[in-house]
Amino acid sequence: MVLTEAVGIPFDKLSLSQANVRRIAEGMSIEDLAADIAHRGLLQSLSVRPILDEAGEETGRYEVPAGGRRFRALEHLVATGRMAKTVKVPCIVRAADSAISATEDSIAENAMREALHPLDQYRAFKALADAGMGHADIAARFFVSEKVVGQRLRLAGISPDLLEAYGAGAMTLECLMAFSVSEDHARQVQVWDSLKKRGVVSNWSIRQSLTERTVSVGDPRTLFVGEDAYEAAGGKVMRDLFTERGEGWFEDAALLDRLAEAKLAEFGEEVAKEGWKWIEVSLAMMSSRVYGLRVLPTRSELTEAEQGAYEAALAEREQLDEDHGYSTEEWPADVAHRMGELERDIAAFEARASIYDPAEIAIAGAFITLDYTGTPKVRRGYVRPEDEPRAEAEAAVEQDVGASAP
């Protein structure tokens, strides 16, 4: 077999062949390819054939059946004045009477090539980054988004054992990216081995295993505290390559609890200004906390229609709580949104339906917790047995009886 050497042919002697099979634009644009050629030159020769006249003689011009996008990019450079039309282009010249057709050459060039493996792309990007090239420069140089560059470089946070498994085809790119939620290589490998044995390897199972000791951003505590405040306090948010800011998992549950409790206590101080004898603040309140406590009577300013709407909202909230409140899964977004709407409506109704006697406020208290949307929820008007007026009266009577006894 003899390989044909490339020869230089002036660009203005070339034209795109009708035998070129590529008709649909895909991937990098002609403008981007032109910019890349202007930066680094032409990396791959064009495949051309002599154009013959009616007598079958060569005309000195050539058609391009393979390399159409490169030809269009060079054409763009000429049109924009960045390349002279007489510049010689390296070309592989196939004989006009070749047994292999121009269409076959065009098909082979497009069908026989293979896209760069993502792992190879990562290694190439990493080599450039290690040499000092910034993410934006890498992205601009190779016409990809900075997000793609960041994703590929974040593969550096994944165990070499898992990179090797991915390179060998043992897992998908999506599964590999899911491991990026954690930087603990030993934990990554442990999860990989465990899931393989159980035969349940998936993006979801990987993330679930790696984040089982964390708190999801959809948790009421994270919604209440907020990502900025948590990170400002030194907390770390875990994210894999699928998630953006505003998503992910709060790694330090203890820190999150402290921040939430402190912020809820500040809210409680405002409620205390209403004159309640006591305020009890907790992130989650068990129903047993109100057992044995009397609820203060209230008067209502609601109309009959408003009272009906209030009771309907209470019933719907109770039903949603029954359907989803005891589930270990995160609430569906539409359900959580509806619960938030109900909580706001109910709070507005209660503000007008629960008007307390100021004298009774002085002996009662309020519980403060978080609802499912991370919004502070206040349950007012609970009287402890020891704070009941009759208890004081009975104590006074007993004291008088004791004092008068002989």
CSV table of N, CA and C in Angstrom, one decimal, residues 30-110:
chain,number,residue,atom,x,y,z
A,30,ILE,N,-19.5,26.7,11.4
A,30,ILE,CA,-18.4,27.1,10.4
A,30,ILE,C,-17.6,28.2,10.9
A,31,GLU,N,-18.3,29.2,11.6
A,31,GLU,CA,-17.5,30.4,12.1
A,31,GLU,C,-16.5,30.0,13.2
A,32,ASP,N,-16.9,29.1,14.0
A,32,ASP,CA,-16.0,28.6,15.1
A,32,ASP,C,-14.9,27.8,14.5
A,33,LEU,N,-15.2,27.0,13.5
A,33,LEU,CA,-14.1,26.2,12.9
A,33,LEU,C,-13.1,27.1,12.2
A,34,ALA,N,-13.7,28.2,11.6
A,34,ALA,CA,-12.8,29.1,10.9
A,34,ALA,C,-11.9,29.8,11.9
A,35,ALA,N,-12.4,30.2,13.0
A,35,ALA,CA,-11.6,30.8,14.1
A,35,ALA,C,-10.5,29.9,14.6
A,36,ASP,N,-10.9,28.6,14.7
A,36,ASP,CA,-9.9,27.6,15.2
A,36,ASP,C,-8.8,27.5,14.1
A,37,ILE,N,-9.1,27.4,12.9
A,37,ILE,CA,-8.1,27.3,11.8
A,37,ILE,C,-7.2,28.5,11.8
A,38,ALA,N,-7.8,29.7,12.0
A,38,ALA,CA,-7.1,30.9,12.0
A,38,ALA,C,-6.1,30.9,13.2
A,39,HIS,N,-6.4,30.3,14.3
A,39,HIS,CA,-5.6,30.2,15.4
A,39,HIS,C,-4.5,29.2,15.3
A,40,ARG,N,-4.8,28.0,14.8
A,40,ARG,CA,-3.8,26.9,14.9
A,40,ARG,C,-3.4,26.4,13.5
A,41,GLY,N,-4.1,26.9,12.5
A,41,GLY,CA,-3.8,26.3,11.1
A,41,GLY,C,-4.7,25.1,10.8
A,42,LEU,N,-4.6,24.6,9.6
A,42,LEU,CA,-5.4,23.5,9.2
A,42,LEU,C,-4.7,22.2,9.6
A,43,LEU,N,-5.4,21.4,10.5
A,43,LEU,CA,-4.8,20.2,11.0
A,43,LEU,C,-5.0,19.0,10.2
A,44,GLN,N,-5.9,19.0,9.2
A,44,GLN,CA,-6.2,17.9,8.4
A,44,GLN,C,-6.4,18.3,7.0
A,45,SER,N,-5.7,17.6,6.1
A,45,SER,CA,-5.8,18.0,4.7
A,45,SER,C,-7.2,17.8,4.1
A,46,LEU,N,-7.4,18.4,2.9
A,46,LEU,CA,-8.7,18.2,2.2
A,46,LEU,C,-8.4,17.0,1.2
A,47,SER,N,-9.5,16.3,0.9
A,47,SER,CA,-9.4,15.2,-0.1
A,47,SER,C,-10.1,15.8,-1.3
A,48,VAL,N,-9.3,15.8,-2.4
A,48,VAL,CA,-9.8,16.4,-3.7
A,48,VAL,C,-9.6,15.5,-4.9
A,49,ARG,N,-10.3,15.9,-5.9
A,49,ARG,CA,-10.2,15.2,-7.2
A,49,ARG,C,-10.1,16.2,-8.4
A,50,PRO,N,-9.4,16.0,-9.4
A,50,PRO,CA,-9.3,16.9,-10.5
A,50,PRO,C,-10.6,17.1,-11.2
A,51,ILE,N,-11.0,18.3,-11.6
A,51,ILE,CA,-12.2,18.5,-12.4
A,51,ILE,C,-11.8,18.4,-13.9
A,52,LEU,N,-12.5,17.6,-14.6
A,52,LEU,CA,-12.2,17.4,-16.0
A,52,LEU,C,-13.1,18.2,-16.9
A,53,ASP,N,-12.6,18.5,-18.1
A,53,ASP,CA,-13.4,19.2,-19.1
A,53,ASP,C,-14.2,18.2,-19.9
A,54,GLU,N,-14.9,18.7,-20.9
A,54,GLU,CA,-15.8,17.8,-21.7
A,54,GLU,C,-15.0,16.8,-22.4
A,55,ALA,N,-13.7,17.1,-22.7
A,55,ALA,CA,-12.8,16.1,-23.4
A,55,ALA,C,-12.1,15.2,-22.5
A,56,GLY,N,-12.4,15.3,-21.1
A,56,GLY,CA,-11.8,14.4,-20.2
A,56,GLY,C,-10.4,14.8,-19.7
A,57,GLU,N,-10.1,16.1,-20.0
A,57,GLU,CA,-8.8,16.6,-19.6
A,57,GLU,C,-8.9,17.4,-18.3
A,58,GLU,N,-7.8,17.4,-17.5
A,58,GLU,CA,-7.8,18.1,-16.3
A,58,GLU,C,-7.8,19.6,-16.5
A,59,THR,N,-8.6,20.3,-15.8
A,59,THR,CA,-8.8,21.8,-16.0
A,59,THR,C,-7.9,22.6,-15.1
A,60,GLY,N,-7.2,22.0,-14.2
A,60,GLY,CA,-6.4,22.7,-13.2
A,60,GLY,C,-7.2,23.1,-12.0
A,61,ARG,N,-8.4,22.8,-11.9
A,61,ARG,CA,-9.3,23.0,-10.8
A,61,ARG,C,-9.6,21.7,-10.1
A,62,TYR,N,-10.0,21.7,-8.8
A,62,TYR,CA,-10.3,20.5,-8.1
A,62,TYR,C,-11.6,20.6,-7.3
A,63,GLU,N,-12.3,19.5,-7.1
A,63,GLU,CA,-13.5,19.5,-6.3
A,63,GLU,C,-13.1,18.8,-5.0
A,64,VAL,N,-13.9,19.2,-3.9
A,64,VAL,CA,-13.6,18.7,-2.6
A,64,VAL,C,-14.8,17.8,-2.1
A,65,PRO,N,-14.7,16.5,-2.3
A,65,PRO,CA,-15.7,15.6,-1.8
A,65,PRO,C,-15.7,15.2,-0.3
A,66,ALA,N,-14.5,15.4,0.3
A,66,ALA,CA,-14.3,15.0,1.7
A,66,ALA,C,-13.5,16.2,2.3
A,67,GLY,N,-14.1,16.8,3.3
A,67,GLY,CA,-13.5,18.0,4.0
A,67,GLY,C,-14.3,19.2,3.7
A,68,GLY,N,-15.6,19.1,3.5
A,68,GLY,CA,-16.5,20.2,3.2
A,68,GLY,C,-16.6,21.3,4.2
A,69,ARG,N,-16.6,20.9,5.5
A,69,ARG,CA,-16.7,21.9,6.5
A,69,ARG,C,-15.4,22.7,6.6
A,70,ARG,N,-14.3,22.0,6.4
A,70,ARG,CA,-13.0,22.7,6.4
A,70,ARG,C,-13.0,23.7,5.2
A,71,PHE,N,-13.5,23.2,4.1
A,71,PHE,CA,-13.5,24.1,2.9
A,71,PHE,C,-14.4,25.3,3.2
A,72,ARG,N,-15.6,25.1,3.8
A,72,ARG,CA,-16.4,26.3,4.1
A,72,ARG,C,-15.8,27.2,5.1
A,73,ALA,N,-15.1,26.7,6.1
A,73,ALA,CA,-14.4,27.5,7.0
A,73,ALA,C,-13.3,28.3,6.4
A,74,LEU,N,-12.5,27.7,5.5
A,74,LEU,CA,-11.5,28.5,4.7
A,74,LEU,C,-12.2,29.5,3.8
A,75,GLU,N,-13.3,29.2,3.3
A,75,GLU,CA,-14.1,30.1,2.4
A,75,GLU,C,-14.5,31.3,3.3
A,76,HIS,N,-14.9,31.0,4.5
A,76,HIS,CA,-15.3,32.1,5.4
A,76,HIS,C,-14.1,33.0,5.8
A,77,LEU,N,-12.9,32.4,5.9
A,77,LEU,CA,-11.7,33.2,6.2
A,77,LEU,C,-11.4,34.1,5.0
A,78,VAL,N,-11.6,33.6,3.8
A,78,VAL,CA,-11.3,34.5,2.6
A,78,VAL,C,-12.4,35.6,2.6
A,79,ALA,N,-13.6,35.2,2.8
A,79,ALA,CA,-14.7,36.2,2.7
A,79,ALA,C,-14.6,37.3,3.8
A,80,THR,N,-14.0,37.0,4.9
A,80,THR,CA,-13.8,38.0,6.0
A,80,THR,C,-12.5,38.7,6.0
A,81,GLY,N,-11.7,38.4,4.9
A,81,GLY,CA,-10.4,39.1,4.7
A,81,GLY,C,-9.3,38.6,5.6
A,82,ARG,N,-9.5,37.4,6.3
A,82,ARG,CA,-8.4,36.9,7.1
A,82,ARG,C,-7.5,35.9,6.4
A,83,MET,N,-7.8,35.6,5.2
A,83,MET,CA,-6.9,34.7,4.4
A,83,MET,C,-7.0,35.0,2.9
A,84,ALA,N,-5.9,35.1,2.3
A,84,ALA,CA,-5.9,35.4,0.8
A,84,ALA,C,-6.4,34.2,0.1
A,85,LYS,N,-7.1,34.4,-1.0
A,85,LYS,CA,-7.7,33.3,-1.8
A,85,LYS,C,-6.7,32.5,-2.5
A,86,THR,N,-5.5,33.0,-2.6
A,86,THR,CA,-4.4,32.3,-3.3
A,86,THR,C,-3.6,31.4,-2.4
A,87,VAL,N,-3.9,31.4,-1.1
A,87,VAL,CA,-3.1,30.6,-0.1
A,87,VAL,C,-3.2,29.1,-0.5
A,88,LYS,N,-2.1,28.4,-0.5
A,88,LYS,CA,-2.1,27.0,-0.8
A,88,LYS,C,-2.6,26.2,0.3
A,89,VAL,N,-3.5,25.3,0.0
A,89,VAL,CA,-4.2,24.4,1.0
A,89,VAL,C,-3.6,23.0,0.8
A,90,PRO,N,-3.2,22.4,1.9
A,90,PRO,CA,-2.7,21.0,1.8
A,90,PRO,C,-3.9,20.1,1.4
A,91,CYS,N,-3.7,19.3,0.3
A,91,CYS,CA,-4.7,18.4,-0.2
A,91,CYS,C,-4.2,17.1,-0.6
A,92,ILE,N,-5.0,16.0,-0.4
A,92,ILE,CA,-4.7,14.7,-0.9
A,92,ILE,C,-5.5,14.5,-2.2
A,93,VAL,N,-4.7,14.4,-3.3
A,93,VAL,CA,-5.3,14.3,-4.6
A,93,VAL,C,-5.6,12.9,-5.0
A,94,ARG,N,-6.9,12.6,-5.2
A,94,ARG,CA,-7.3,11.3,-5.7
A,94,ARG,C,-7.4,11.4,-7.2
A,95,ALA,N,-7.0,10.4,-7.9
A,95,ALA,CA,-7.1,10.4,-9.4
A,95,ALA,C,-8.6,10.5,-9.8
A,96,ALA,N,-8.8,11.2,-10.9
A,96,ALA,CA,-10.2,11.4,-11.4
A,96,ALA,C,-10.8,10.1,-11.8
A,97,ASP,N,-10.0,9.1,-12.2
A,97,ASP,CA,-10.6,7.8,-12.7
A,97,ASP,C,-10.4,6.7,-11.6
A,98,SER,N,-10.3,7.1,-10.3
A,98,SER,CA,-10.1,6.2,-9.2
A,98,SER,C,-11.3,5.2,-9.2
A,99,ALA,N,-11.0,4.0,-8.8
A,99,ALA,CA,-12.1,3.0,-8.7
A,99,ALA,C,-13.0,3.3,-7.4
A,100,ILE,N,-12.4,4.1,-6.5
A,100,ILE,CA,-13.2,4.5,-5.4
A,100,ILE,C,-13.9,5.8,-5.7
A,101,SER,N,-15.2,5.9,-5.5
A,101,SER,CA,-16.0,7.1,-5.9
A,101,SER,C,-15.8,8.2,-4.9
A,102,ALA,N,-16.1,9.4,-5.4
A,102,ALA,CA,-16.0,10.6,-4.5
A,102,ALA,C,-17.0,10.5,-3.4
A,103,THR,N,-18.2,9.9,-3.7
A,103,THR,CA,-19.2,9.8,-2.6
A,103,THR,C,-18.7,8.8,-1.5
A,104,GLU,N,-18.0,7.8,-1.9
A,104,GLU,CA,-17.5,6.8,-1.0
A,104,GLU,C,-16.5,7.4,-0.1
A,105,ASP,N,-15.6,8.3,-0.6
A,105,ASP,CA,-14.6,9.0,0.2
A,105,ASP,C,-15.3,9.9,1.2
A,106,SER,N,-16.3,10.6,0.8
A,106,SER,CA,-17.0,11.5,1.6
A,106,SER,C,-17.7,10.8,2.8
A,107,ILE,N,-18.3,9.6,2.5
A,107,ILE,CA,-19.0,8.8,3.5
A,107,ILE,C,-17.9,8.3,4.5
A,108,ALA,N,-16.8,7.8,4.0
A,108,ALA,CA,-15.8,7.2,4.8
A,108,ALA,C,-15.2,8.2,5.8
A,109,GLU,N,-15.0,9.4,5.3
A,109,GLU,CA,-14.4,10.5,6.2
A,109,GLU,C,-15.3,10.8,7.4
A,110,ASN,N,-16.6,10.8,7.1
A,110,ASN,CA,-17.5,11.2,8.2
A,110,ASN,C,-17.9,9.9,9.1
